Amino acid sequence: MRKHNAKVLRSVRLDIGQLSAIVPESLSFCFEVMTSGTELEGAKLIMEIIPLRGTCRDCGREFEIKEYAFECPHCSSPHIDTIAGQELSIVEMEVD
Amino acid sequence: MKVSVVKNILEANDRIAQENRAIFDENDLLVFNLMSSPGAGKTSLLENTIDALKEDLKIGVIEGDIQSSQDAERIAEKGIPAVQINTGGACHLDGNMIRDTFKEFDFDALDLLVVENVGNLVCPAEFKVGEDFKAMILSVTEGEDKPAKYPLMFHESKVLLINKIDLLPYVDCSVEKIKKEALKINPEMTIFEISCKTGEGLDAWYNWLREEVKTRGSARKQ
């Protein structure tokens, strides 16, 4: 905020992978508790849940991993590289 | 005004874990991070493993607990270096805590370092400490539904030890179901069925671990 000469934090956007050990409701609650009474009070925490996706090392196709089954839905290969769904990142902040 | 950030929140920990890893590599040290719920048998597995392997391998242990040094004392009784970390409330170990123990060890004199994490099936799986791999224990008294309930830990672990199989006659738990569910989440997982009480199945684990130490060491020297 200092870098952008901002006074007010409007919102923070997070990417949260489906497989990360994050409970969005708890994080939201903590964020509210931590910011209340500070200059960040009122800022919104926006969380986007990123679904699990993988690519198959055998047939090369990309797909959504459903119900935590790490098996290629096209060729049934168990050799899957996870490419999304383990994020825990701050993506964007809106400031004034 | 929107400001793009794109910062991995765990980046600071990942960086320290990488630095730890570089130090382990320099010393040809195999490191694994042992995780499970409280009471699944992490310390018992280590006691058995140390008894079986201490003639062949020089082993060190980092014990993580919220409070008390009972585990490090149990391990130190075996005559091997053991350092206790008390997290004082935190439910997992992180890279920084592990780094703080380095001054207590002579890594050059060790082949294998085991990090026994705080008993918890959730957060330890998110925090790298610089390990070569993660290992987890699930005891049959915890139930066969655990892979489905705690997918991250099963996904991140290279090896699963199903412990307390001596109690199978007394509990409603199917080892086959655990294996099937765990392999669904992590098809490349190596699984051992063991009892730290009777010793059943432990030889296969010891042999696997010996081989891991051997192959990692030689891979690094190339």
Coordinates of C-alpha atoms in Angstrom, one line a residue, chain B residues 29 40 45 52 57 93 105 111 137 140 142 197-198 221:
Chain B
L29 CA 21.7 -36.9 4.0
A40 CA -0.8 -43.3 15.3
L45 CA 7.9 -46.6 14.4
A52 CA 16.8 -52.3 13.4
L57 CA 23.0 -46.2 9.3
L93 CA 6.7 -27.7 11.8
F105 CA 23.7 -31.8 14.7
D111 CA 23.1 -40.8 6.8
I137 CA 1.3 -43.4 9.3
V140 CA -6.3 -49.0 11.8
E142 CA -8.5 -44.3 13.0
K197 CA 3.7 -53.8 18.7
T198 CA 4.4 -57.3 17.2
K221 CA 27.4 -38.3 -5.8

